[in-house]
PDB file of C-alpha atoms in Angstrom:
ATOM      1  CA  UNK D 543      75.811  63.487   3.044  1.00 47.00           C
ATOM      2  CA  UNK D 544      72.577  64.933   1.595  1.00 56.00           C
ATOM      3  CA  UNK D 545      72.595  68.446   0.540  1.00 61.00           C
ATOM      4  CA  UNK D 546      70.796  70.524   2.958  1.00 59.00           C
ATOM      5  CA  UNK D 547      69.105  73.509   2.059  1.00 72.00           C
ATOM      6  CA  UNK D 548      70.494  77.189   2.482  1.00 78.00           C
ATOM      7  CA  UNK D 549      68.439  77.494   5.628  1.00 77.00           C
ATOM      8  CA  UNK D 550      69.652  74.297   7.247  1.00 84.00           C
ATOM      9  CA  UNK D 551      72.864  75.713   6.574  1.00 80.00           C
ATOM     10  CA  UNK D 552      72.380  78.990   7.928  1.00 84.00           C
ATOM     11  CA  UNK D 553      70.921  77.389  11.234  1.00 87.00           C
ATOM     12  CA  UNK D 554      73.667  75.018  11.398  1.00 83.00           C
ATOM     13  CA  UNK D 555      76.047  78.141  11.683  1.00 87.00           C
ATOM     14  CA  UNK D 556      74.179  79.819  13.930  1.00 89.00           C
ATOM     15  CA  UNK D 557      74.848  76.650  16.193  1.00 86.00           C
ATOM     16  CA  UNK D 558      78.017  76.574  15.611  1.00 88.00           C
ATOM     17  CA  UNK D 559      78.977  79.895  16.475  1.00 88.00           C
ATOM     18  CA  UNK D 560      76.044  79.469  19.831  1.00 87.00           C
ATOM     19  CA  UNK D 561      78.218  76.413  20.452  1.00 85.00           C
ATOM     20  CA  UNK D 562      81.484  78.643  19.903  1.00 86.00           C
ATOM     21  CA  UNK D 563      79.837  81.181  22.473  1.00 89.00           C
ATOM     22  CA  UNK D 564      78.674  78.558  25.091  1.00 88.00           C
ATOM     23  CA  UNK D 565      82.335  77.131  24.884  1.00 84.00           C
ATOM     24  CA  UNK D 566      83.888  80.864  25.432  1.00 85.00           C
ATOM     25  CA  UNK D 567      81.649  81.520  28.504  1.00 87.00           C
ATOM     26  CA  UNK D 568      82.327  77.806  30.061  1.00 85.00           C
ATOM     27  CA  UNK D 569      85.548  78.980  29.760  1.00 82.00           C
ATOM     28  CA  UNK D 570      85.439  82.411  30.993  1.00 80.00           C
ATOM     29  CA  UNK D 571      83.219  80.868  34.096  1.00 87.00           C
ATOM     30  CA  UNK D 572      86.139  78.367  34.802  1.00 82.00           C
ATOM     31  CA  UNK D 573      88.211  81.378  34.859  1.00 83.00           C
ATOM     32  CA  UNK D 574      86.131  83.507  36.609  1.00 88.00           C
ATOM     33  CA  UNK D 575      85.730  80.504  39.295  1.00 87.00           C
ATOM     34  CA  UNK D 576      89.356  79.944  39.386  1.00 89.00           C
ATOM     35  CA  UNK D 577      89.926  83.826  40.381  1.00 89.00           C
ATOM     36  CA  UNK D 578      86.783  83.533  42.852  1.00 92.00           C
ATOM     37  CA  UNK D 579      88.695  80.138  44.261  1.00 92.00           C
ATOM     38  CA  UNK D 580      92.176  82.399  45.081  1.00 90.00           C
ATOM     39  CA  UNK D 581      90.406  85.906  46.158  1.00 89.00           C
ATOM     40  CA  UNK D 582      88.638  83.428  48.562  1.00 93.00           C
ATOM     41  CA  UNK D 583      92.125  81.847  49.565  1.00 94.00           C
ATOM     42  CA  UNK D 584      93.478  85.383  50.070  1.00 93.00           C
ATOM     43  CA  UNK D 585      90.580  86.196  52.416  1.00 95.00           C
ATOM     44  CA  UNK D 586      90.964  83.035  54.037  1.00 94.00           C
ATOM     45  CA  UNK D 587      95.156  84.052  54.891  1.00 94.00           C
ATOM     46  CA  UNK D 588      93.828  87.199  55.474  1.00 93.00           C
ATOM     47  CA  UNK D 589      91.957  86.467  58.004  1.00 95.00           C
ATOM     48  CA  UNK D 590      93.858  83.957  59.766  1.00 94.00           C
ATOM     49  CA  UNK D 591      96.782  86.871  60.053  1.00 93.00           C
ATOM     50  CA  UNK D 592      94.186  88.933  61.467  1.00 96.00           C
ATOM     51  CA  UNK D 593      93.129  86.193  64.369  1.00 96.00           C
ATOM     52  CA  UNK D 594      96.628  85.692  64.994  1.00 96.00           C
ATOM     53  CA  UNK D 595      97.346  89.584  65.389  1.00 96.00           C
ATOM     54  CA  UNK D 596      94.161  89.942  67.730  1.00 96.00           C
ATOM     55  CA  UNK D 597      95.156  87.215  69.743  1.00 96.00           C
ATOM     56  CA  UNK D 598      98.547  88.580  70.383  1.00 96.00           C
ATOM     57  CA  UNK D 599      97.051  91.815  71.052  1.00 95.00           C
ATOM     58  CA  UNK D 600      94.395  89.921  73.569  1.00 96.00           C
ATOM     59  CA  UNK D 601      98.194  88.268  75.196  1.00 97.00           C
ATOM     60  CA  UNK D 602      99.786  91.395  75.444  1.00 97.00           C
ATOM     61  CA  UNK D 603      97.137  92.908  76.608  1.00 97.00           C
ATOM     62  CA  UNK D 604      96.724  90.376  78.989  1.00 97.00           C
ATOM     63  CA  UNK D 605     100.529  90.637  79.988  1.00 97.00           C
ATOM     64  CA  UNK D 606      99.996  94.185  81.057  1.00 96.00           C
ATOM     65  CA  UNK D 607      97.047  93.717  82.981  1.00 97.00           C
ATOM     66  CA  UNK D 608      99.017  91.264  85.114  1.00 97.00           C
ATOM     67  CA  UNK D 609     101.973  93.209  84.639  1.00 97.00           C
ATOM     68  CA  UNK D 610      99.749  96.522  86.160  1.00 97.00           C
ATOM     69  CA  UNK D 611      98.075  93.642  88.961  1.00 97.00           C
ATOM     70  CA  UNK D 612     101.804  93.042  89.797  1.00 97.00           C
ATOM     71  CA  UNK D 613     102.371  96.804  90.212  1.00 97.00           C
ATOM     72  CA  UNK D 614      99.622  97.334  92.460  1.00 97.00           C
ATOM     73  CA  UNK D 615     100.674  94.785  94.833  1.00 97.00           C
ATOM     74  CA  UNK D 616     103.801  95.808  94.729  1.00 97.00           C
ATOM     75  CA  UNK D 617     102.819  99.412  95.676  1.00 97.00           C
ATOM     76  CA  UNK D 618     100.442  98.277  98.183  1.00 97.00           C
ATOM     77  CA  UNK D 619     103.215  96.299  99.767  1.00 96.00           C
ATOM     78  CA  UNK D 620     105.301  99.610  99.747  1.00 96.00           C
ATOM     79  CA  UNK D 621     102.068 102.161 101.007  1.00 97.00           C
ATOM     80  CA  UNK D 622     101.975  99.690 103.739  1.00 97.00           C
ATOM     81  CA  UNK D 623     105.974  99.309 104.414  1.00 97.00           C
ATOM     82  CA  UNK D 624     105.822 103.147 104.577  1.00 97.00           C
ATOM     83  CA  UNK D 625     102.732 103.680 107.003  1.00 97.00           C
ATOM     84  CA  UNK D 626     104.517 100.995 109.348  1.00 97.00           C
ATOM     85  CA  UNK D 627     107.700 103.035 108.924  1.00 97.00           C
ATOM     86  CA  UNK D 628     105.764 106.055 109.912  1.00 98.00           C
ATOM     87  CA  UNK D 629     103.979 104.752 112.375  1.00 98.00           C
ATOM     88  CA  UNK D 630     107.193 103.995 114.113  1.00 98.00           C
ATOM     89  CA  UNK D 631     108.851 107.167 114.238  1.00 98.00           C
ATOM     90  CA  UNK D 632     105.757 108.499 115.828  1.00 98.00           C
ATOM     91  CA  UNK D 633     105.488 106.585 118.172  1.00 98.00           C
ATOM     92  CA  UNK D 634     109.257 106.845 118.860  1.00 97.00           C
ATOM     93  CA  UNK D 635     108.721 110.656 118.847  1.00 97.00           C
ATOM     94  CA  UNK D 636     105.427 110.349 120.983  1.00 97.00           C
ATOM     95  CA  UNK D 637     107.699 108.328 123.630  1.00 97.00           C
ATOM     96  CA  UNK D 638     110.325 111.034 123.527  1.00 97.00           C
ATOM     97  CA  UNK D 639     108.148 113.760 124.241  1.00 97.00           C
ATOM     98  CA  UNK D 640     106.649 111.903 126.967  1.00 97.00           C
ATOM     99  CA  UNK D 641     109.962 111.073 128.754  1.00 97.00           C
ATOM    100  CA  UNK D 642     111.236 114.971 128.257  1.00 96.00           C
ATOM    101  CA  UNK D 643     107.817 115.692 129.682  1.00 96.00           C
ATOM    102  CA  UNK D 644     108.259 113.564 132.766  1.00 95.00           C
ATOM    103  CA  UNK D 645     111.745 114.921 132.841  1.00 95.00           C
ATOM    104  CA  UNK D 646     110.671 118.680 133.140  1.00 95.00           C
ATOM    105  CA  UNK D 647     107.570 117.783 135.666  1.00 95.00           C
ATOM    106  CA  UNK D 648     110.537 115.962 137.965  1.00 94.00           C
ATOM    107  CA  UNK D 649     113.011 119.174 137.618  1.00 94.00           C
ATOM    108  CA  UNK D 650     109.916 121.277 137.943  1.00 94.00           C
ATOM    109  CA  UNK D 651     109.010 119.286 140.928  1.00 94.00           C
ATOM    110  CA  UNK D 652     112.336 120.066 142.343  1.00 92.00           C
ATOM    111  CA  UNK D 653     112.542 123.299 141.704  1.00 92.00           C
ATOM    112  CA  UNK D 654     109.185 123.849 143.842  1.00 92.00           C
ATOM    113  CA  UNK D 655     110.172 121.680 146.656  1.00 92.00           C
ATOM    114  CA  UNK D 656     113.595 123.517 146.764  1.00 92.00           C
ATOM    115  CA  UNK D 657     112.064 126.914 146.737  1.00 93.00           C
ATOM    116  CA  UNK D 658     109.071 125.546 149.475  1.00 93.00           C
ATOM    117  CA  UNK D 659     112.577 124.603 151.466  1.00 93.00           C
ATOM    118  CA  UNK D 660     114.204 128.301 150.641  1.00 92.00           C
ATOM    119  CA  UNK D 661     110.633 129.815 151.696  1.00 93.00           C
ATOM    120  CA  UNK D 662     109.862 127.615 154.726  1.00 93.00           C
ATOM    121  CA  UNK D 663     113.406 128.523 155.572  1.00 91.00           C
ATOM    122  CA  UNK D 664     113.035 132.262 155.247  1.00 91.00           C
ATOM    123  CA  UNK D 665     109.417 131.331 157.239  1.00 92.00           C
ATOM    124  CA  UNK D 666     111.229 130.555 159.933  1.00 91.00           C
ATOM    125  CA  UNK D 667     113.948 132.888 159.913  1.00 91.00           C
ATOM    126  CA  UNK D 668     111.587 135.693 160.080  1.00 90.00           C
ATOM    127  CA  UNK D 669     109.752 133.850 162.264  1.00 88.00           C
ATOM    128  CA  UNK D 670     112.408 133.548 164.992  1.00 90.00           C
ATOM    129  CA  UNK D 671     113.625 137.585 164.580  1.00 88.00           C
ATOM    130  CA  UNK D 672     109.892 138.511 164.867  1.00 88.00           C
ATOM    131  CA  UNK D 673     110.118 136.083 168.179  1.00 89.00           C
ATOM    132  CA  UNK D 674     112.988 138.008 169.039  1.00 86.00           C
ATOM    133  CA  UNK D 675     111.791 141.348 168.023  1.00 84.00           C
ATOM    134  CA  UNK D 676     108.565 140.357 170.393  1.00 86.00           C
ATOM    135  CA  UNK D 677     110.850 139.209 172.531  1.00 83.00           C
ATOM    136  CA  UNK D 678     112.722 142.096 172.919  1.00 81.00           C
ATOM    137  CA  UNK D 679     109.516 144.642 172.925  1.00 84.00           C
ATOM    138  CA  UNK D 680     108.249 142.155 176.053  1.00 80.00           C
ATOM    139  CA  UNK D 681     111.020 142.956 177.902  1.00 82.00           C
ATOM    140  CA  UNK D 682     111.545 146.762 176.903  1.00 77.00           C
ATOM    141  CA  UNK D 683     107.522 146.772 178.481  1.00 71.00           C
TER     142      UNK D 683
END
């Protein structure tokens, strides 16, 4: 090999060690993409556990609003059970009253026609002794 000079040497170093550098950073990059490669991987199971916890929030949330539909119905179902219930017993009460009612009118009806009798009776009783007492004036006369 020909001798180079001192400042072909001096350059050739300074290659060598830019070659050195270039070599260190393609292998820091490497590095530095390998680490970029997994953070993304952990994002990527990161976020997939995060889909699969909103979507079982979105079912159970889903549950409990038909769970809650459900409910309603089923309360609905007993509101109206009840009103029919009540509904009943008024009317049962309402027919009660009505026959006690027609059963006092008919005893109060009775009573009146039995005291008309006692008072047409006594009518006529004092009737006949005025009669009599007339009667009897008539011929004191």
């Amino acid at each position: 090999m020909p001798e180079t000079g001192p400042l072909t040497r001096s350059m050739d170093k300074q290659l060598e060690k830019l070659f050195a550098m270039m070599a260190e950073m393609k292998a820091g990059q490497a590095g530095l993409d390998e680490k970029m490669e997994a953070g993304q991987e952990e994002m990527r199971v990161a976020q997939a556990g995060l889909e699969q916890k909103i979507e079982a929030g979105q079912e159970e949330m889903r549950y409990g609003q038909e769970r809650m539909e459900k409910e309603q119905e089923e309360m609905k179902g007993l509101i109206d059970e009840v009103k029919g219930e009540v509904q009943r017993k008024i009317d049962e009460v309402e027919e009660k009253v009505q026959m006690k009612i027609e059963d006092v009118k008919s005893e109060v009806k009775g009573k009146f026609e039995e005291v008309e009798h006692k008072v047409q009776g006594k009518i006529e009783e004092v009737d006949h002794k005025v009669q009599g007492k007339i009667g009897d004036i008539e011929e004191a006369q």
